Amino acid sequence: MKDAHRMSNEQKVGVKRRIRKVALLGNPNSGKTTLFNALTGLNQKVGNFPGVTVDKKIGICRLTAGNQLEVLDLPGIYSLYPKSLDEQVVLEVLLNPEGKDYPDAVVVVADAANLKRHLLLCTQLIDLGLPILLVLNMVDVAEKEGISIDTEQLQQLLGIEVVATNARKGVGIEQLKEKLTEIKPSCRSFYDVAPLIDQYFEASLKENLPKGLSAYAQWLCLHLFERLSFLTEAQKDSIQRAILHAKEPFKALNLQREEVLQRYEQIDAILAETVLKQTKGGNYSRLTRLLDRWLLHPLAGYATFLLVLLLIFQSVFTWASVPMDWIDASFSEFVNWVHLQGGDSLWVSFVADGLLAGLGGILVFVPQIAILFFLLGILEETGYMARVAVLMDKVMRQFGLNGRSVVPLVSGVACAIPAIMAARTIPNPKERLITMMVVPLMSCSARLPVYTVLVALAVPNTLLWGWLSLQGVVMLGLYLLGTLMSLLVAWLLNRFLRMEQGRSFFMLEMPLYRLPRWRNLLLTVWEKARTFVVEAGKVILLISVLIWGLASFGPGNAMEEAERELRRQLQGKATDEQIENAVASVRLEQSYAGYLGRFIEPAIRPLGYDWKIGIALISSFAAREVFVGTISTIYSIGSEDEMTVVERLRSEINPHTGKPVFNLATSVSLLLFYAFAMQCMSTMAVMYRETHGWKYPLWQLLYMSAIAYLSAWAAYQWLS
Amino acid sequence: MNRRSVADLRKGERARIVALLDEQLSLKLFELGFLPNTWVELVFVAPLGDPIGVRIDETYQLSLRKEEAKTILIAS
């Protein structure tokens, strides 16, 4: 090979280190995740890279003979010159030998059918000087496409071990495992940068570059230093100065382009000797073309997309309702049981009404999240999601969004938390931010119980044309309202948000259609559900305990006195159950939550709410679904069954006006308020994590509250 | 005459890439396989006319916006 040269002996000595941690790298769509799952199974956990919110997946791979190995699944990347947050993270890991995640060896995964492109990353990784092994994945697909690869020859030319696998079927996994502990660095390099460094920079610069790195890794530091968080300020300064005083102008972009082209030239030479391509496109790509003609058709394409959306909606609501009702019922039974067993002490109330009720409030969302991610996973795995982005890109662009924003927005219908996290795939920072800002306006599943009660109050239970439920239509309307509002806000943000524009681009691989890998899917679902329970669960639990405290304690002994007075009055005039419900209500009235409710009453009276609704607003500030529970306590209903609540609320009379409290105007006003208000602590927590600060979550809270208040006010004033 | 770009391709038409105009974008395009002398074929146009889908080097498909496709010159 013309540019090949032998690595120095020093670099080879480093090999002796035992391999305990392996990083898995590869292009997006190389089948990396499937391989990760095949290697580690359920032995994986998801964490975060410090400072950023890219998922870090670590798994334990059990080797033969009782050995085990840590496998780090890094985000899919195209090259070592990062263009997105995901790619940035990989560089932080690979260039910092002091870092916690620095691997002992690298396994690079390449799609056998797209070898040329995928080898680009491979040759860059080889030049990093770490022990490295190449996995040729999806060899079966390549064979069906008429591509045959001489792995022996490829091994020779790359200077590294090559293992062919089909991770989907588990072929080659055992052979791979055997080789994992003995990975060696390549004996050749592809792009020698040492002369280039000398050409541009004084020799003294080397002292300020991180130690223990190969020349190519140092070269990358020179290109990317501004964004590498592990470099000290002194190091950054010295690199900055060196670049300013370079012997000739250091044109990073040109150098990078030159490097990439040269690498491709060498790859071409290698492929000429190793790959034999017989036919032009086999059955797989023919089928994909056929499906694309249908799924990207101006009419059929959008119709199919709409159908898919409807199907998702339908299943999230109907399938999920069975386990949700079950969880809900079991928890309230459990809470009752604890009350019965424990008697009437404060501790029992804390455990039952604070902790257990909070826990139930978290777990009840798990079915919806699981089903949503299962369905989204199918769309992703089959390759359809990429087509959705294509269908929607031009539309979304009008609103300052990106074709890729569709996934977060659609996911927002289940829960804003995973949806906001899904926005990471959007490369442009402004589009990503706008997407995250508007996602919580999509009607998430937590609004559903609130909507159910309020719609039942506001809309008569009649059928249109004998078959279409009017309440159902209103429900659908609320979802549309959320969607339209999120697009409107996105459009406004795009016009008025000033931030470094960055370049909006949309370049998306169109993977071949294929059947989903169920194991992968189930692992994803498991992982997302667990993340939700742990991450969001913490916040929800904390807040529900806090709210329990506000509702259980009051200033002085006002609560006790009110209770005694009430019991005296009702003695013998009502059943025990009625008395207990009335007591609960009067206690809440005298609690801190009750005082807060009365305190904000002047502010919410224009919306048609009294102080009792005020209490519900406050208590559901952290999580909107709490609304129903609080309302049922305040109006001493003693049951959270929706129909009971609705019946009871309908008969509630406002003592001042003598009219029903929940008339049409108030109900509609509340519906609008809950459609637009933030009312979700967990969403704010996720926004904080994703944007590294309180600025955007607070803005989000502010603008959503403003829209909620104004629209509720307008609706009430107009209807009453 | 004006030089043609990938954005000017007709559906099903194939052409060789000659050069990339946009410096900023070109590195990303290189990584995705838009290399000089490589064949591109227009496979689909999204229903609203944009983005478009191309097949590169007869191996894989990719979708990009017309605006981006304009920076990729082809031999006419």
PDB file of C-alpha atoms in Angstrom, chain A residues 81-322:
ATOM      1  CA  TYR A  81     -15.059  14.694  12.782  1.00  0.00           C
ATOM      2  CA  PRO A  82     -18.232  15.225  14.766  1.00  0.00           C
ATOM      3  CA  LYS A  83     -21.277  17.031  13.418  1.00  0.00           C
ATOM      4  CA  SER A  84     -23.798  16.187  16.073  1.00  0.00           C
ATOM      5  CA  LEU A  85     -23.996  15.856  19.822  1.00  0.00           C
ATOM      6  CA  ASP A  86     -23.868  12.075  19.576  1.00  0.00           C
ATOM      7  CA  GLU A  87     -20.658  12.139  17.557  1.00  0.00           C
ATOM      8  CA  GLN A  88     -19.161  14.661  19.916  1.00  0.00           C
ATOM      9  CA  VAL A  89     -19.600  12.289  22.840  1.00  0.00           C
ATOM     10  CA  VAL A  90     -17.709   9.529  21.079  1.00  0.00           C
ATOM     11  CA  LEU A  91     -14.719  11.802  20.587  1.00  0.00           C
ATOM     12  CA  GLU A  92     -14.725  12.777  24.248  1.00  0.00           C
ATOM     13  CA  VAL A  93     -14.459   9.106  25.131  1.00  0.00           C
ATOM     14  CA  LEU A  94     -11.855   8.092  22.568  1.00  0.00           C
ATOM     15  CA  LEU A  95      -9.473  10.998  22.975  1.00  0.00           C
ATOM     16  CA  ASN A  96      -9.209  11.032  26.738  1.00  0.00           C
ATOM     17  CA  PRO A  97      -7.058   8.224  28.166  1.00  0.00           C
ATOM     18  CA  GLU A  98      -7.667   9.610  31.647  1.00  0.00           C
ATOM     19  CA  GLY A  99     -11.435   9.352  31.253  1.00  0.00           C
ATOM     20  CA  LYS A 100     -13.546   6.830  33.095  1.00  0.00           C
ATOM     21  CA  ASP A 101     -14.870   5.355  29.865  1.00  0.00           C
ATOM     22  CA  TYR A 102     -11.630   5.116  27.905  1.00  0.00           C
ATOM     23  CA  PRO A 103     -11.704   1.633  26.369  1.00  0.00           C
ATOM     24  CA  ASP A 104      -8.915  -0.932  26.278  1.00  0.00           C
ATOM     25  CA  ALA A 105      -9.962  -1.931  22.775  1.00  0.00           C
ATOM     26  CA  VAL A 106     -12.357  -0.968  20.022  1.00  0.00           C
ATOM     27  CA  VAL A 107     -14.736  -3.190  18.113  1.00  0.00           C
ATOM     28  CA  VAL A 108     -15.895  -1.490  14.944  1.00  0.00           C
ATOM     29  CA  VAL A 109     -19.014  -2.781  13.260  1.00  0.00           C
ATOM     30  CA  ALA A 110     -19.462  -2.433   9.514  1.00  0.00           C
ATOM     31  CA  ASP A 111     -22.365  -3.345   7.273  1.00  0.00           C
ATOM     32  CA  ALA A 112     -20.947  -5.842   4.799  1.00  0.00           C
ATOM     33  CA  ALA A 113     -23.179  -4.493   2.057  1.00  0.00           C
ATOM     34  CA  ASN A 114     -21.932  -0.931   2.527  1.00  0.00           C
ATOM     35  CA  LEU A 115     -18.321  -1.631   3.205  1.00  0.00           C
ATOM     36  CA  LYS A 116     -16.763   1.366   1.482  1.00  0.00           C
ATOM     37  CA  ARG A 117     -18.507   3.969   3.565  1.00  0.00           C
ATOM     38  CA  HIS A 118     -18.272   2.008   6.764  1.00  0.00           C
ATOM     39  CA  LEU A 119     -14.544   1.398   6.392  1.00  0.00           C
ATOM     40  CA  LEU A 120     -13.909   5.137   6.490  1.00  0.00           C
ATOM     41  CA  LEU A 121     -14.591   5.171  10.211  1.00  0.00           C
ATOM     42  CA  CYS A 122     -12.673   1.922  10.587  1.00  0.00           C
ATOM     43  CA  THR A 123      -9.479   3.346   9.105  1.00  0.00           C
ATOM     44  CA  GLN A 124      -9.748   6.425  11.306  1.00  0.00           C
ATOM     45  CA  LEU A 125     -10.143   4.220  14.362  1.00  0.00           C
ATOM     46  CA  ILE A 126      -7.168   2.109  13.302  1.00  0.00           C
ATOM     47  CA  ASP A 127      -5.079   5.263  13.277  1.00  0.00           C
ATOM     48  CA  LEU A 128      -6.082   6.018  16.856  1.00  0.00           C
ATOM     49  CA  GLY A 129      -3.706   3.202  17.725  1.00  0.00           C
ATOM     50  CA  LEU A 130      -6.020   1.336  20.092  1.00  0.00           C
ATOM     51  CA  PRO A 131      -6.358  -2.436  19.807  1.00  0.00           C
ATOM     52  CA  ILE A 132      -9.085  -2.924  17.243  1.00  0.00           C
ATOM     53  CA  LEU A 133     -11.209  -5.615  15.649  1.00  0.00           C
ATOM     54  CA  LEU A 134     -13.590  -5.337  12.701  1.00  0.00           C
ATOM     55  CA  VAL A 135     -16.958  -7.054  12.683  1.00  0.00           C
ATOM     56  CA  LEU A 136     -18.479  -7.530   9.258  1.00  0.00           C
ATOM     57  CA  ASN A 137     -22.136  -7.555  10.104  1.00  0.00           C
ATOM     58  CA  MET A 138     -25.136  -8.624   8.057  1.00  0.00           C
ATOM     59  CA  VAL A 139     -23.067 -10.816   5.760  1.00  0.00           C
ATOM     60  CA  ASP A 140     -26.249 -12.675   4.831  1.00  0.00           C
ATOM     61  CA  VAL A 141     -27.859  -9.552   3.394  1.00  0.00           C
ATOM     62  CA  ALA A 142     -24.685  -8.780   1.498  1.00  0.00           C
ATOM     63  CA  GLU A 143     -24.647 -12.277   0.035  1.00  0.00           C
ATOM     64  CA  LYS A 144     -28.232 -11.971  -1.088  1.00  0.00           C
ATOM     65  CA  GLU A 145     -27.291  -8.699  -2.730  1.00  0.00           C
ATOM     66  CA  GLY A 146     -24.613 -10.559  -4.640  1.00  0.00           C
ATOM     67  CA  ILE A 147     -21.658  -9.250  -2.659  1.00  0.00           C
ATOM     68  CA  SER A 148     -18.965 -11.642  -1.523  1.00  0.00           C
ATOM     69  CA  ILE A 149     -16.066 -10.600   0.660  1.00  0.00           C
ATOM     70  CA  ASP A 150     -12.712 -12.260   1.078  1.00  0.00           C
ATOM     71  CA  THR A 151     -12.267 -11.793   4.830  1.00  0.00           C
ATOM     72  CA  GLU A 152      -8.801 -13.354   4.909  1.00  0.00           C
ATOM     73  CA  GLN A 153      -7.558 -10.874   2.383  1.00  0.00           C
ATOM     74  CA  LEU A 154      -9.338  -8.001   4.161  1.00  0.00           C
ATOM     75  CA  GLN A 155      -7.593  -9.004   7.387  1.00  0.00           C
ATOM     76  CA  GLN A 156      -4.250  -8.851   5.667  1.00  0.00           C
ATOM     77  CA  LEU A 157      -4.827  -5.488   4.082  1.00  0.00           C
ATOM     78  CA  LEU A 158      -6.306  -3.778   7.125  1.00  0.00           C
ATOM     79  CA  GLY A 159      -3.827  -5.391   9.466  1.00  0.00           C
ATOM     80  CA  ILE A 160      -6.547  -6.278  11.965  1.00  0.00           C
ATOM     81  CA  GLU A 161      -8.669  -9.268  12.856  1.00  0.00           C
ATOM     82  CA  VAL A 162     -11.968  -9.465  10.954  1.00  0.00           C
ATOM     83  CA  VAL A 163     -14.960 -11.483  12.133  1.00  0.00           C
ATOM     84  CA  ALA A 164     -18.039 -12.040   9.976  1.00  0.00           C
ATOM     85  CA  THR A 165     -21.341 -12.143  11.837  1.00  0.00           C
ATOM     86  CA  ASN A 166     -25.025 -12.052  11.377  1.00  0.00           C
ATOM     87  CA  ALA A 167     -26.024 -10.545  14.692  1.00  0.00           C
ATOM     88  CA  ARG A 168     -29.734 -10.981  14.013  1.00  0.00           C
ATOM     89  CA  LYS A 169     -29.409 -14.732  13.850  1.00  0.00           C
ATOM     90  CA  GLY A 170     -26.536 -15.011  16.298  1.00  0.00           C
ATOM     91  CA  VAL A 171     -24.134 -16.310  13.664  1.00  0.00           C
ATOM     92  CA  GLY A 172     -20.483 -15.628  14.416  1.00  0.00           C
ATOM     93  CA  ILE A 173     -21.117 -14.315  17.934  1.00  0.00           C
ATOM     94  CA  GLU A 174     -19.229 -17.153  19.629  1.00  0.00           C
ATOM     95  CA  GLN A 175     -16.201 -16.726  17.366  1.00  0.00           C
ATOM     96  CA  LEU A 176     -16.295 -13.007  18.122  1.00  0.00           C
ATOM     97  CA  LYS A 177     -16.405 -13.618  21.865  1.00  0.00           C
ATOM     98  CA  GLU A 178     -13.357 -15.835  21.637  1.00  0.00           C
ATOM     99  CA  LYS A 179     -11.368 -13.099  19.991  1.00  0.00           C
ATOM    100  CA  LEU A 180     -12.487 -10.225  22.216  1.00  0.00           C
ATOM    101  CA  THR A 181      -9.807 -10.646  24.860  1.00  0.00           C
ATOM    102  CA  GLU A 182      -6.989 -10.809  22.360  1.00  0.00           C
ATOM    103  CA  ILE A 183      -7.585  -7.753  20.260  1.00  0.00           C
ATOM    104  CA  LYS A 184      -4.435  -6.127  18.938  1.00  0.00           C
ATOM    105  CA  PRO A 185      -3.796  -2.782  17.318  1.00  0.00           C
ATOM    106  CA  SER A 186      -3.281  -2.729  13.582  1.00  0.00           C
ATOM    107  CA  CYS A 187       0.276  -3.059  12.364  1.00  0.00           C
ATOM    108  CA  ARG A 188      -0.313  -0.415   9.733  1.00  0.00           C
ATOM    109  CA  SER A 189      -1.738   3.054   9.589  1.00  0.00           C
ATOM    110  CA  PHE A 190      -3.670   4.771   6.868  1.00  0.00           C
ATOM    111  CA  TYR A 191      -3.115   8.443   7.155  1.00  0.00           C
ATOM    112  CA  ASP A 192       0.111   9.558   8.679  1.00  0.00           C
ATOM    113  CA  VAL A 193      -0.330  12.932  10.303  1.00  0.00           C
ATOM    114  CA  ALA A 194       3.021  13.212  12.061  1.00  0.00           C
ATOM    115  CA  PRO A 195       4.633  15.037   9.085  1.00  0.00           C
ATOM    116  CA  LEU A 196       1.583  17.303   8.889  1.00  0.00           C
ATOM    117  CA  ILE A 197       1.864  18.280  12.531  1.00  0.00           C
ATOM    118  CA  ASP A 198       5.513  19.144  11.955  1.00  0.00           C
ATOM    119  CA  GLN A 199       4.630  21.029   8.833  1.00  0.00           C
ATOM    120  CA  TYR A 200       2.210  23.350  10.605  1.00  0.00           C
ATOM    121  CA  PHE A 201       3.369  23.573  14.179  1.00  0.00           C
ATOM    122  CA  GLU A 202       6.435  24.216  16.317  1.00  0.00           C
ATOM    123  CA  ALA A 203       7.748  21.167  18.099  1.00  0.00           C
ATOM    124  CA  SER A 204       6.978  22.758  21.471  1.00  0.00           C
ATOM    125  CA  LEU A 205       3.239  22.266  20.922  1.00  0.00           C
ATOM    126  CA  LYS A 206       3.596  18.542  21.542  1.00  0.00           C
ATOM    127  CA  GLU A 207       4.303  19.130  25.215  1.00  0.00           C
ATOM    128  CA  ASN A 208       0.901  20.668  25.648  1.00  0.00           C
ATOM    129  CA  LEU A 209      -1.076  17.979  23.887  1.00  0.00           C
ATOM    130  CA  PRO A 210      -2.616  15.226  25.988  1.00  0.00           C
ATOM    131  CA  LYS A 211      -0.191  12.404  26.698  1.00  0.00           C
ATOM    132  CA  GLY A 212      -0.680   8.761  25.831  1.00  0.00           C
ATOM    133  CA  LEU A 213      -2.358   9.463  22.519  1.00  0.00           C
ATOM    134  CA  SER A 214      -1.299   8.417  19.045  1.00  0.00           C
ATOM    135  CA  ALA A 215      -0.260  11.127  16.608  1.00  0.00           C
ATOM    136  CA  TYR A 216      -3.619  10.865  14.871  1.00  0.00           C
ATOM    137  CA  ALA A 217      -5.503  11.268  18.144  1.00  0.00           C
ATOM    138  CA  GLN A 218      -3.427  14.366  18.872  1.00  0.00           C
ATOM    139  CA  TRP A 219      -4.202  15.620  15.394  1.00  0.00           C
ATOM    140  CA  LEU A 220      -7.908  15.256  16.166  1.00  0.00           C
ATOM    141  CA  CYS A 221      -7.382  17.252  19.356  1.00  0.00           C
ATOM    142  CA  LEU A 222      -5.894  20.039  17.240  1.00  0.00           C
ATOM    143  CA  HIS A 223      -8.982  20.074  15.051  1.00  0.00           C
ATOM    144  CA  LEU A 224     -11.577  19.803  17.752  1.00  0.00           C
ATOM    145  CA  PHE A 225      -9.959  21.331  20.826  1.00  0.00           C
ATOM    146  CA  GLU A 226     -12.621  23.977  21.342  1.00  0.00           C
ATOM    147  CA  ARG A 227     -15.240  21.354  21.985  1.00  0.00           C
ATOM    148  CA  LEU A 228     -13.258  18.827  24.005  1.00  0.00           C
ATOM    149  CA  SER A 229     -14.230  19.242  27.619  1.00  0.00           C
ATOM    150  CA  PHE A 230     -11.358  17.227  29.095  1.00  0.00           C
ATOM    151  CA  LEU A 231      -8.667  19.577  27.823  1.00  0.00           C
ATOM    152  CA  THR A 232      -7.500  22.083  30.405  1.00  0.00           C
ATOM    153  CA  GLU A 233      -7.845  25.781  29.715  1.00  0.00           C
ATOM    154  CA  ALA A 234      -4.068  25.952  29.467  1.00  0.00           C
ATOM    155  CA  GLN A 235      -4.028  23.230  26.837  1.00  0.00           C
ATOM    156  CA  LYS A 236      -6.771  24.922  24.866  1.00  0.00           C
ATOM    157  CA  ASP A 237      -4.932  28.245  25.048  1.00  0.00           C
ATOM    158  CA  SER A 238      -1.695  26.756  23.836  1.00  0.00           C
ATOM    159  CA  ILE A 239      -3.424  24.991  20.936  1.00  0.00           C
ATOM    160  CA  GLN A 240      -5.246  28.195  20.059  1.00  0.00           C
ATOM    161  CA  ARG A 241      -1.971  30.089  20.055  1.00  0.00           C
ATOM    162  CA  ALA A 242      -0.209  27.420  18.055  1.00  0.00           C
ATOM    163  CA  ILE A 243      -2.916  27.576  15.400  1.00  0.00           C
ATOM    164  CA  LEU A 244      -2.710  31.371  15.269  1.00  0.00           C
ATOM    165  CA  HIS A 245       1.040  31.220  14.817  1.00  0.00           C
ATOM    166  CA  ALA A 246       1.115  28.172  12.576  1.00  0.00           C
ATOM    167  CA  LYS A 247       3.850  28.064   9.960  1.00  0.00           C
ATOM    168  CA  GLU A 248       1.173  28.123   7.280  1.00  0.00           C
ATOM    169  CA  PRO A 249      -2.524  28.863   7.714  1.00  0.00           C
ATOM    170  CA  PHE A 250      -4.150  25.858   9.369  1.00  0.00           C
ATOM    171  CA  LYS A 251      -7.274  25.320   7.278  1.00  0.00           C
ATOM    172  CA  ALA A 252      -8.940  22.594   9.276  1.00  0.00           C
ATOM    173  CA  LEU A 253     -11.850  21.921   6.938  1.00  0.00           C
ATOM    174  CA  ASN A 254      -9.632  21.553   3.869  1.00  0.00           C
ATOM    175  CA  LEU A 255      -7.313  19.221   5.697  1.00  0.00           C
ATOM    176  CA  GLN A 256     -10.220  17.110   6.840  1.00  0.00           C
ATOM    177  CA  ARG A 257     -11.600  16.859   3.330  1.00  0.00           C
ATOM    178  CA  GLU A 258      -8.239  15.897   1.950  1.00  0.00           C
ATOM    179  CA  GLU A 259      -7.849  13.269   4.621  1.00  0.00           C
ATOM    180  CA  VAL A 260     -11.256  11.743   3.945  1.00  0.00           C
ATOM    181  CA  LEU A 261     -10.635  11.596   0.202  1.00  0.00           C
ATOM    182  CA  GLN A 262      -7.260   9.971   0.699  1.00  0.00           C
ATOM    183  CA  ARG A 263      -8.722   7.393   3.003  1.00  0.00           C
ATOM    184  CA  TYR A 264     -11.386   6.571   0.445  1.00  0.00           C
ATOM    185  CA  GLU A 265      -8.700   6.098  -2.180  1.00  0.00           C
ATOM    186  CA  GLN A 266      -6.964   3.533  -0.007  1.00  0.00           C
ATOM    187  CA  ILE A 267     -10.251   1.858   0.820  1.00  0.00           C
ATOM    188  CA  ASP A 268     -11.058   1.608  -2.873  1.00  0.00           C
ATOM    189  CA  ALA A 269      -7.739  -0.127  -3.429  1.00  0.00           C
ATOM    190  CA  ILE A 270      -8.474  -2.585  -0.615  1.00  0.00           C
ATOM    191  CA  LEU A 271     -11.991  -3.289  -1.794  1.00  0.00           C
ATOM    192  CA  ALA A 272     -10.771  -3.929  -5.320  1.00  0.00           C
ATOM    193  CA  GLU A 273      -8.836  -6.882  -3.942  1.00  0.00           C
ATOM    194  CA  THR A 274     -11.400  -8.208  -1.492  1.00  0.00           C
ATOM    195  CA  VAL A 275     -14.948  -7.601  -2.662  1.00  0.00           C
ATOM    196  CA  LEU A 276     -16.690  -9.232  -5.536  1.00  0.00           C
ATOM    197  CA  LYS A 277     -19.983  -7.775  -6.631  1.00  0.00           C
ATOM    198  CA  GLN A 278     -21.954  -9.888  -9.046  1.00  0.00           C
ATOM    199  CA  THR A 279     -25.342  -8.364  -9.560  1.00  0.00           C
ATOM    200  CA  LYS A 280     -26.711  -4.894  -9.377  1.00  0.00           C
ATOM    201  CA  GLY A 281     -29.063  -4.915  -6.440  1.00  0.00           C
ATOM    202  CA  GLY A 282     -30.694  -8.116  -5.306  1.00  0.00           C
ATOM    203  CA  ASN A 283     -34.155  -8.957  -4.036  1.00  0.00           C
ATOM    204  CA  TYR A 284     -33.874  -6.864  -0.929  1.00  0.00           C
ATOM    205  CA  SER A 285     -33.400  -3.584  -2.676  1.00  0.00           C
ATOM    206  CA  ARG A 286     -36.007  -4.453  -5.272  1.00  0.00           C
ATOM    207  CA  LEU A 287     -38.589  -4.995  -2.560  1.00  0.00           C
ATOM    208  CA  THR A 288     -37.569  -1.737  -0.910  1.00  0.00           C
ATOM    209  CA  ARG A 289     -38.056   0.158  -4.159  1.00  0.00           C
ATOM    210  CA  LEU A 290     -41.461  -1.344  -4.578  1.00  0.00           C
ATOM    211  CA  LEU A 291     -42.527  -0.446  -1.046  1.00  0.00           C
ATOM    212  CA  ASP A 292     -41.120   3.058  -1.396  1.00  0.00           C
ATOM    213  CA  ARG A 293     -43.191   3.648  -4.482  1.00  0.00           C
ATOM    214  CA  TRP A 294     -46.241   2.979  -2.360  1.00  0.00           C
ATOM    215  CA  LEU A 295     -45.209   4.511   0.956  1.00  0.00           C
ATOM    216  CA  LEU A 296     -43.840   7.724  -0.563  1.00  0.00           C
ATOM    217  CA  HIS A 297     -46.711   8.108  -2.983  1.00  0.00           C
ATOM    218  CA  PRO A 298     -48.377  11.556  -2.807  1.00  0.00           C
ATOM    219  CA  LEU A 299     -51.722  10.052  -1.847  1.00  0.00           C
ATOM    220  CA  ALA A 300     -51.072   6.531  -0.646  1.00  0.00           C
ATOM    221  CA  GLY A 301     -48.018   7.664   1.302  1.00  0.00           C
ATOM    222  CA  TYR A 302     -49.842  10.194   3.457  1.00  0.00           C
ATOM    223  CA  ALA A 303     -52.870   7.927   3.768  1.00  0.00           C
ATOM    224  CA  THR A 304     -50.662   5.141   5.094  1.00  0.00           C
ATOM    225  CA  PHE A 305     -48.941   7.494   7.497  1.00  0.00           C
ATOM    226  CA  LEU A 306     -52.298   8.707   8.814  1.00  0.00           C
ATOM    227  CA  LEU A 307     -53.440   5.128   9.211  1.00  0.00           C
ATOM    228  CA  VAL A 308     -50.297   4.238  11.113  1.00  0.00           C
ATOM    229  CA  LEU A 309     -50.807   7.225  13.417  1.00  0.00           C
ATOM    230  CA  LEU A 310     -54.407   6.217  14.031  1.00  0.00           C
ATOM    231  CA  LEU A 311     -53.313   2.686  14.806  1.00  0.00           C
ATOM    232  CA  ILE A 312     -50.768   3.962  17.322  1.00  0.00           C
ATOM    233  CA  PHE A 313     -53.359   6.195  18.955  1.00  0.00           C
ATOM    234  CA  GLN A 314     -55.862   3.447  19.105  1.00  0.00           C
ATOM    235  CA  SER A 315     -53.501   0.934  20.634  1.00  0.00           C
ATOM    236  CA  VAL A 316     -51.970   3.341  23.111  1.00  0.00           C
ATOM    237  CA  PHE A 317     -55.426   4.115  24.427  1.00  0.00           C
ATOM    238  CA  THR A 318     -57.294   0.859  24.183  1.00  0.00           C
ATOM    239  CA  TRP A 319     -54.610  -1.732  24.824  1.00  0.00           C
ATOM    240  CA  ALA A 320     -52.999   0.289  27.552  1.00  0.00           C
ATOM    241  CA  SER A 321     -56.266   0.907  29.386  1.00  0.00           C
ATOM    242  CA  VAL A 322     -56.518  -2.725  30.518  1.00  0.00           C
TER     243      VAL A 322
END
